[in-house]
Amino acid sequence: MRFIIGLRNLLFRVLYRIIRPLIFLMDPEDAHYMFKRVGVFLGSNGVTRGLTSFLFDFNHPSLHTQVDGVRYRNPVGLSAGFDKDGELTSIYPSLGFGLAELGSFTGEVCPGNPGKRLFRMVKSKSILVWYGLNNQGAEKISSRLQGADFGRLRVGINAAKSNITPEFDLQESIDDYTKTMRLFKDIGDYYTINISCPNTQDGEPFVDRENLDALLTAVNAHRVEGRPIYVKLAADLELDEIDVIVDACVAHKMDGVVLTNLAKPAFNKEYVEDELPYHKGAMSGLPLQRISTSVIRHVYRRTRGELTIIGVGGVFTARDAYEKITSGASLLHMITTMIFDGPQNINEINRGLVKLLQEDGFNSIEEAVGSRNPLPKLKAETQSDDETRVEEAPVSEVA
Ligand SMILES: Cc1cc2nc3c(=O)[nH]c(=O)nc-3n(C[C@H](O)[C@H](O)[C@H](O)COP(=O)(O)O)c2cc1C
């Protein structure tokens, strides 16, 4: 059976490589909308869903995992930004996804940035994104998804702040996030609070600890029992900025963090130099791979695994996925591999994960989480109150 699935995937990989140049002739945003329409059709009835499952799905018990009380059939997820209006949930399980993060959704309808907003960087294996949080707004999307049965798929609701004005107002911004949380209180399995969109008019004001404290306090007031809350961080932060956010997440009892969002070219030189097509936006894919894994390693060590980590950024193979898991990630998100390698790569990554777990003698994803990122030893302090403190991971090991 394993051989047949391997052959099936190889066939689709070759087929995708043949048609990819034709897809890449299209404007990237047009190609995205075309594939979305195909996905909506495939998800619309049992016959096409069944056929898609036959061609793309993969199941294995060692991939079943439970994170913060939510059960996933596998840890491989679609990242936020692909399904900005939550229209394709019926087809994701057939494509092999265990989870899908929808959005980002904003409190108000958001047209996003004007002009050309997506650029392929083929040599760098990356997408330069200048979308600016375009989506139909939380009201319209939540009323469409109300009562939806997502079946085997676990669904994340990614909430961001509406990108419609360059002025930052703390209370209005917080209300914007909590409006989405309120409207989606009966929809989905977890929330992600996205404080890291690189393409908004008022920057990233929640990197500031005071602003973040106010936001997380409000977010907690909208908590739904049994629904974890994660915070999504940028890739362009200095280590001390990461620490401020992560410490706030621990202090406010967030369940975890999503590491990381896109990287701005000005802060990240890991792309082919002559390939940058536009002076605005931020990059996904390969240029992000090493950075996001380093951040995962750092946060896992700093929090001693106390925060759940969803790893995202440049996952193209099972080895990339496994590296993020063994660094400390419990779940994974991805987009760019679907564009560069094709949809069969989702089950190929799941299939490869089963093999990598077996090679290391693990029976489950949980056993592998953080296994190649040993935690710094706890050092008992000779203080009268018998407190213990955590030794910091040296910066050189993580940057
Ligand atoms: C076209 C596109 C749109 C995106 N939009 C969002 C978004 O709305 N919200 C968000 O949190 N992340 C967004 N992202 C970032 C992704 O969720 C992810 O963090 C990033 O692409 C790295 O993963 P990858 O290398 O597998 O693509 C977007 C990424 C892409 C490629």
Coordinates of C-alpha atoms and ligand atoms in Angstrom, one line a residue:
M1 CA 0.0 0.0 0.0
R2 CA 2.8 2.4 1.0
F3 CA 4.4 1.7 -2.4
I4 CA 1.2 2.5 -4.3
I5 CA 0.7 5.8 -2.4
G6 CA 4.3 6.7 -3.1
L7 CA 3.8 6.0 -6.8
R8 CA 0.6 8.0 -6.8
N9 CA 2.3 11.0 -5.3
L10 CA 5.3 10.7 -7.6
L11 CA 2.9 10.7 -10.6
F12 CA 1.1 13.9 -9.3
R13 CA 4.4 15.6 -8.6
V14 CA 5.6 15.0 -12.1
L15 CA 2.3 16.1 -13.5
Y16 CA 2.4 19.2 -11.4
R17 CA 5.9 20.0 -12.6
I18 CA 4.7 19.8 -16.2
I19 CA 1.7 22.1 -15.7
R20 CA 3.4 24.5 -13.3
P21 CA 5.0 26.7 -16.0
L22 CA 1.5 27.2 -17.5
I23 CA 0.1 28.1 -14.0
F24 CA 3.0 30.5 -13.5
L25 CA 2.2 32.3 -16.7
M26 CA -1.0 33.5 -15.0
D27 CA -1.0 36.5 -12.6
P28 CA -0.5 35.0 -9.1
E29 CA -3.7 36.4 -7.7
D30 CA -5.8 35.2 -10.7
A31 CA -4.2 31.8 -10.3
H32 CA -5.1 31.8 -6.6
Y33 CA -8.8 32.6 -7.4
M34 CA -8.9 30.0 -10.2
F35 CA -7.7 27.3 -7.8
K36 CA -10.1 28.5 -5.1
R37 CA -13.0 28.1 -7.6
V38 CA -11.8 24.5 -8.4
G39 CA -11.6 23.8 -4.6
V40 CA -15.1 25.1 -4.0
F41 CA -16.4 22.8 -6.8
L42 CA -14.5 19.8 -5.5
G43 CA -15.8 20.3 -2.0
S44 CA -19.4 20.8 -3.2
N45 CA -20.5 17.2 -3.4
G46 CA -19.7 13.7 -2.1
V47 CA -18.5 12.3 -5.5
T48 CA -15.8 14.9 -6.1
R49 CA -14.8 14.9 -2.4
G50 CA -14.5 11.1 -2.5
L51 CA -12.4 11.2 -5.7
T52 CA -10.2 13.8 -4.2
S53 CA -9.7 11.7 -1.1
F54 CA -8.9 8.7 -3.2
L55 CA -6.2 10.7 -5.1
F56 CA -4.7 12.8 -2.3
D57 CA -5.6 11.6 1.2
F58 CA -3.5 9.7 3.7
N59 CA -4.2 8.4 7.2
H60 CA -2.0 6.8 9.8
P61 CA -2.6 6.3 13.5
S62 CA 0.9 7.6 14.5
L63 CA -0.1 11.0 13.1
H64 CA -3.1 11.4 15.4
T65 CA -2.3 14.0 17.9
Q66 CA -4.0 16.0 20.7
V67 CA -3.0 19.5 21.4
D68 CA -4.5 21.7 24.2
G69 CA -7.4 19.3 24.3
V70 CA -8.2 19.4 20.6
R71 CA -7.8 16.1 18.6
Y72 CA -6.2 16.3 15.2
R73 CA -6.0 13.4 12.7
N74 CA -2.6 14.7 11.6
P75 CA -0.4 17.8 12.5
V76 CA -0.2 19.2 8.9
G77 CA -2.3 22.3 8.5
L78 CA -3.1 25.0 5.9
S79 CA -1.7 28.3 7.0
A80 CA -3.7 31.6 7.3
G81 CA -3.9 33.6 4.1
F82 CA -4.8 31.0 1.6
D83 CA -8.5 30.9 2.5
K84 CA -9.1 34.5 3.5
D85 CA -12.9 34.2 3.4
G86 CA -13.3 30.6 4.7
E87 CA -14.7 29.1 1.5
L88 CA -12.9 25.8 1.1
T89 CA -13.3 23.9 4.3
S90 CA -15.1 21.0 2.7
I91 CA -12.2 20.0 0.5
Y92 CA -9.2 20.3 2.9
P93 CA -9.7 16.9 4.7
S94 CA -9.8 15.2 1.2
L95 CA -6.4 16.9 0.4
G96 CA -4.9 15.4 3.5
F97 CA -4.9 18.4 5.9
G98 CA -5.5 17.7 9.6
L99 CA -6.3 21.4 10.2
A100 CA -6.8 24.7 8.4
E101 CA -6.4 28.2 9.7
L102 CA -9.0 30.5 8.1
G103 CA -8.5 34.2 7.6
S104 CA -7.1 36.5 8.6
F105 CA -10.6 37.8 9.4
T106 CA -11.0 41.4 10.4
G107 CA -13.8 43.1 12.3
E108 CA -14.6 45.3 9.3
V109 CA -14.7 44.5 5.6
C110 CA -11.2 45.0 4.3
P111 CA -10.4 45.5 0.7
G112 CA -6.6 45.1 1.3
N113 CA -3.9 47.1 -0.4
P114 CA -4.4 48.5 -4.0
G115 CA -2.5 47.3 -7.1
K116 CA -0.6 44.1 -7.7
R117 CA -0.3 42.2 -4.4
L118 CA 1.3 38.8 -5.1
F119 CA 4.6 38.1 -6.7
R120 CA 6.4 34.7 -7.3
M121 CA 10.1 34.5 -6.6
V122 CA 10.8 31.2 -8.3
K123 CA 14.5 30.9 -7.7
S124 CA 14.0 31.8 -4.0
K125 CA 11.0 29.4 -3.7
S126 CA 9.0 32.2 -2.1
I127 CA 5.9 34.4 -2.6
L128 CA 6.2 38.1 -2.0
V129 CA 2.9 39.1 -0.4
W130 CA 1.5 42.6 -0.3
Y131 CA -2.2 41.7 0.3
G132 CA -2.9 43.8 3.4
L133 CA -5.5 41.6 5.0
N134 CA -8.2 41.6 2.3
N135 CA -11.3 39.7 3.4
Q136 CA -15.1 40.0 3.5
G137 CA -15.1 40.9 7.2
A138 CA -16.0 38.8 10.2
E139 CA -19.8 39.5 10.1
K140 CA -20.4 38.1 6.6
I141 CA -18.0 35.2 6.9
S142 CA -19.2 34.1 10.3
S143 CA -22.8 34.2 9.2
R144 CA -21.9 31.9 6.2
L145 CA -20.0 29.5 8.4
Q146 CA -22.5 29.4 11.3
G147 CA -23.5 25.8 11.9
A148 CA -21.0 24.4 9.4
D149 CA -19.9 20.8 10.1
F150 CA -16.1 20.6 9.5
G151 CA -16.0 16.9 10.0
R152 CA -12.5 15.5 10.3
L153 CA -10.9 19.0 9.8
R154 CA -9.9 21.1 12.8
V155 CA -10.4 24.7 12.1
G156 CA -8.4 27.8 13.4
I157 CA -10.0 31.2 13.3
N158 CA -7.3 33.8 12.6
A159 CA -8.3 37.3 13.8
A160 CA -6.4 40.4 12.7
K161 CA -7.1 44.1 13.0
S162 CA -8.8 45.8 10.1
N163 CA -6.3 47.5 7.8
I164 CA -8.3 50.6 6.8
T165 CA -6.6 53.5 8.4
P166 CA -3.0 54.5 9.1
E167 CA -4.1 55.9 12.5
F168 CA -3.6 53.5 15.5
D169 CA -6.2 53.7 18.2
L170 CA -5.7 51.1 21.0
Q171 CA -9.3 50.6 22.1
E172 CA -10.7 50.5 18.5
S173 CA -8.0 48.0 17.5
I174 CA -8.8 45.7 20.5
D175 CA -12.5 46.0 19.8
D176 CA -11.8 44.9 16.2
Y177 CA -10.1 41.7 17.3
T178 CA -12.7 40.9 19.9
K179 CA -15.5 41.5 17.4
T180 CA -14.1 38.6 15.3
M181 CA -13.8 36.4 18.4
R182 CA -17.4 37.1 19.5
L183 CA -18.8 36.5 16.0
F184 CA -16.9 33.2 15.7
K185 CA -17.5 32.0 19.3
D186 CA -19.4 28.9 18.0
I187 CA -17.2 28.3 14.9
G188 CA -13.9 26.5 14.8
D189 CA -11.6 24.7 17.2
Y190 CA -9.0 27.4 18.2
Y191 CA -8.3 31.1 17.7
T192 CA -5.1 32.7 16.5
I193 CA -4.6 36.4 17.3
N194 CA -2.5 37.7 14.4
I195 CA -0.4 40.6 15.7
S196 CA 2.2 40.3 12.9
C197 CA 0.7 41.2 9.5
P198 CA 3.7 43.0 7.8
N199 CA 1.5 44.8 5.3
T200 CA -0.7 47.1 7.4
Q201 CA -0.9 50.9 7.3
D202 CA -0.3 51.3 11.1
G203 CA 2.5 48.8 11.4
E204 CA 2.7 46.2 14.2
P205 CA 1.7 48.1 17.4
F206 CA 1.2 45.0 19.5
V207 CA 4.9 44.3 19.7
D208 CA 4.7 47.0 22.5
R209 CA 4.2 45.3 25.8
E210 CA 1.6 47.7 27.2
N211 CA -0.5 47.5 24.1
L212 CA -0.1 43.7 24.1
D213 CA -1.1 43.4 27.7
A214 CA -4.3 45.4 27.0
L215 CA -5.1 43.2 23.9
L216 CA -4.5 39.9 25.7
T217 CA -6.6 40.9 28.7
A218 CA -9.5 41.7 26.3
V219 CA -8.9 38.4 24.4
N220 CA -9.0 36.5 27.6
A221 CA -12.4 38.1 28.4
H222 CA -13.7 36.5 25.2
R223 CA -12.3 33.1 25.8
V224 CA -14.5 30.2 24.9
E225 CA -14.2 27.1 27.1
G226 CA -12.2 24.4 25.4
R227 CA -10.9 26.6 22.6
P228 CA -7.2 27.4 22.8
I229 CA -5.9 30.8 21.9
Y230 CA -2.6 31.3 20.0
V231 CA -0.7 34.4 19.1
K232 CA 1.0 34.7 15.8
L233 CA 4.4 36.4 15.8
A234 CA 6.4 38.2 13.0
A235 CA 9.6 36.7 11.6
D236 CA 11.5 40.1 11.7
L237 CA 11.7 40.5 15.5
E238 CA 14.9 40.8 17.5
L239 CA 15.3 38.1 20.2
D240 CA 14.4 40.6 23.0
E241 CA 11.2 41.6 21.2
I242 CA 10.3 37.9 20.8
D243 CA 10.9 37.5 24.6
V244 CA 8.7 40.4 25.5
I245 CA 5.8 38.9 23.4
V246 CA 6.3 35.4 24.6
D247 CA 6.6 36.4 28.3
A248 CA 3.3 38.3 27.9
C249 CA 1.7 35.2 26.3
V250 CA 2.8 33.2 29.4
A251 CA 1.7 35.9 31.8
H252 CA -1.7 36.1 30.2
K253 CA -2.1 32.3 30.0
M254 CA -2.3 32.1 26.2
D255 CA -2.2 28.5 25.0
G256 CA 0.6 29.0 22.5
V257 CA 2.2 30.9 19.6
V258 CA 2.3 30.5 15.9
L259 CA 5.9 30.9 14.6
T260 CA 6.2 32.7 12.3
N261 CA 4.5 35.1 9.8
L262 CA 6.1 36.4 6.6
A263 CA 9.6 38.0 6.6
K264 CA 10.3 41.5 5.2
P265 CA 13.2 41.5 2.7
A266 CA 14.9 44.4 4.5
F267 CA 15.4 42.2 7.5
N268 CA 16.0 38.9 5.8
K269 CA 18.6 38.4 3.1
E270 CA 17.9 34.7 2.5
Y271 CA 16.5 35.2 -1.0
V272 CA 18.2 35.3 -4.4
E273 CA 19.3 38.9 -4.5
D274 CA 18.4 39.9 -8.0
E275 CA 14.9 38.4 -7.7
L276 CA 13.0 40.9 -5.5
P277 CA 10.1 42.0 -7.8
Y278 CA 8.7 44.9 -5.7
H279 CA 9.7 47.3 -3.0
K280 CA 6.9 46.5 -0.6
G281 CA 5.5 43.3 1.0
A282 CA 7.0 40.3 2.8
M283 CA 8.2 36.8 1.8
S284 CA 7.0 33.3 2.5
G285 CA 8.7 30.0 1.8
L286 CA 12.3 29.1 1.7
P287 CA 13.7 32.4 2.8
L288 CA 11.7 32.0 6.0
Q289 CA 12.6 28.4 6.7
R290 CA 15.7 28.8 8.8
I291 CA 14.5 31.9 10.6
S292 CA 11.2 30.4 11.7
T293 CA 12.9 27.2 12.9
S294 CA 15.4 29.3 14.9
V295 CA 12.5 31.2 16.5
I296 CA 10.8 27.9 17.4
R297 CA 13.9 26.6 19.0
H298 CA 14.4 29.7 21.0
V299 CA 10.7 30.0 22.2
Y300 CA 10.6 26.3 23.1
R301 CA 13.7 26.6 25.3
R302 CA 12.6 29.9 26.8
T303 CA 9.2 28.7 27.8
R304 CA 10.4 25.1 28.5
G305 CA 7.6 23.8 26.3
E306 CA 4.9 25.6 28.4
L307 CA 3.5 27.3 25.3
T308 CA 2.2 25.2 22.4
I309 CA 4.1 26.1 19.2
I310 CA 2.6 25.9 15.7
G311 CA 5.5 25.9 13.3
V312 CA 5.2 27.7 10.0
G313 CA 7.6 28.9 7.4
G314 CA 9.2 27.1 4.4
V315 CA 8.0 23.6 5.1
F316 CA 8.4 21.8 1.7
T317 CA 9.3 18.3 2.8
A318 CA 8.7 15.8 5.6
R319 CA 12.2 16.5 6.8
D320 CA 11.5 20.3 7.1
A321 CA 8.3 19.4 9.0
Y322 CA 10.1 17.0 11.3
E323 CA 12.8 19.6 12.0
K324 CA 10.2 22.0 13.2
I325 CA 8.5 19.3 15.3
T326 CA 11.7 18.1 16.9
S327 CA 12.6 21.7 17.6
G328 CA 9.4 22.1 19.6
A329 CA 6.4 22.5 17.3
S330 CA 3.3 20.4 18.0
L331 CA 1.4 21.4 14.8
L332 CA 2.4 22.8 11.4
H333 CA 1.1 25.3 8.9
M334 CA 2.0 25.7 5.3
I335 CA 1.0 27.5 2.0
T336 CA 4.0 28.0 -0.3
T337 CA 4.7 24.3 -0.9
M338 CA 1.2 23.8 -2.4
I339 CA 2.1 26.5 -4.9
F340 CA 5.6 25.3 -5.8
D341 CA 5.2 21.5 -5.4
G342 CA 1.5 20.8 -5.8
P343 CA -1.3 19.6 -3.5
Q344 CA -0.1 16.0 -3.3
N345 CA 2.8 17.3 -1.2
I346 CA 0.5 17.5 1.9
N347 CA 0.0 13.8 2.1
E348 CA 3.6 13.2 1.0
I349 CA 4.7 15.2 4.1
N350 CA 2.4 13.2 6.3
R351 CA 3.6 10.0 4.8
G352 CA 7.2 11.0 5.3
L353 CA 6.5 12.0 8.9
V354 CA 5.3 8.5 9.7
K355 CA 8.6 7.1 8.4
L356 CA 10.7 9.7 10.3
L357 CA 8.9 8.9 13.5
Q358 CA 9.5 5.2 13.0
E359 CA 13.2 5.7 12.3
D360 CA 13.6 7.6 15.6
G361 CA 11.5 5.0 17.5
F362 CA 8.6 7.3 18.3
N363 CA 5.0 6.1 18.4
S364 CA 3.5 9.5 18.1
I365 CA 4.0 13.2 17.2
E366 CA 3.8 14.1 20.9
E367 CA 6.9 12.0 21.6
A368 CA 8.9 13.7 19.0
V369 CA 8.0 17.3 19.9
G370 CA 11.2 19.1 21.0
S371 CA 13.2 15.9 21.0
R372 CA 16.2 17.5 19.3
N373 CA 16.1 20.7 21.2
P374 CA 17.1 19.8 24.8
L375 CA 15.9 22.2 27.4
P376 CA 18.5 24.1 29.5
K377 CA 18.9 22.6 32.9
L378 CA 17.0 24.0 35.8
K379 CA 19.5 25.5 38.3
A380 CA 18.4 25.4 41.9
E381 CA 19.3 28.7 43.6
T382 CA 20.6 28.7 47.1
Q383 CA 17.9 31.2 48.2
S384 CA 16.1 30.9 51.4
D385 CA 12.7 30.8 49.7
D386 CA 13.9 27.8 47.7
E387 CA 12.9 29.4 44.3
T388 CA 14.3 28.0 41.1
R389 CA 15.2 29.9 38.1
V390 CA 15.6 29.0 34.4
E391 CA 19.0 29.5 32.7
E392 CA 18.6 31.5 29.5
A393 CA 19.5 29.8 26.3
P394 CA 22.6 31.6 25.0
V395 CA 21.6 33.8 22.1
S396 CA 24.3 32.3 19.9
E397 CA 22.5 29.0 20.0
V398 CA 19.3 30.3 18.7
A399 CA 19.9 33.2 16.3
Ligands
LIG1 C1 -0.6 34.6 -0.1 C2 -0.3 34.7 1.3 C3 -1.2 35.3 2.2 C4 -1.0 35.4 3.5 N1 -2.0 36.0 4.4 C5 -1.9 35.8 5.7 C6 -2.9 36.3 6.6 O1 -3.9 36.9 6.1 N2 -2.8 36.1 7.9 C7 -1.7 35.5 8.5 O2 -1.6 35.3 9.7 N3 -0.7 35.0 7.7 C8 -0.8 35.2 6.3 N4 0.2 34.7 5.5 C9 1.4 34.0 6.1 C10 1.3 32.5 6.2 O3 0.2 32.2 7.0 C11 2.6 31.8 6.7 O4 2.9 32.4 8.0 C12 3.7 32.1 5.7 O5 3.3 32.1 4.4 C13 4.8 31.1 5.9 O6 4.4 29.8 5.5 P1 4.9 29.1 4.1 O7 6.3 29.4 4.0 O8 4.5 27.7 4.2 O9 4.0 29.8 3.0 C14 0.1 34.7 4.1 C15 1.0 34.0 3.3 C16 0.8 34.0 1.9 C17 1.8 33.2 1.0

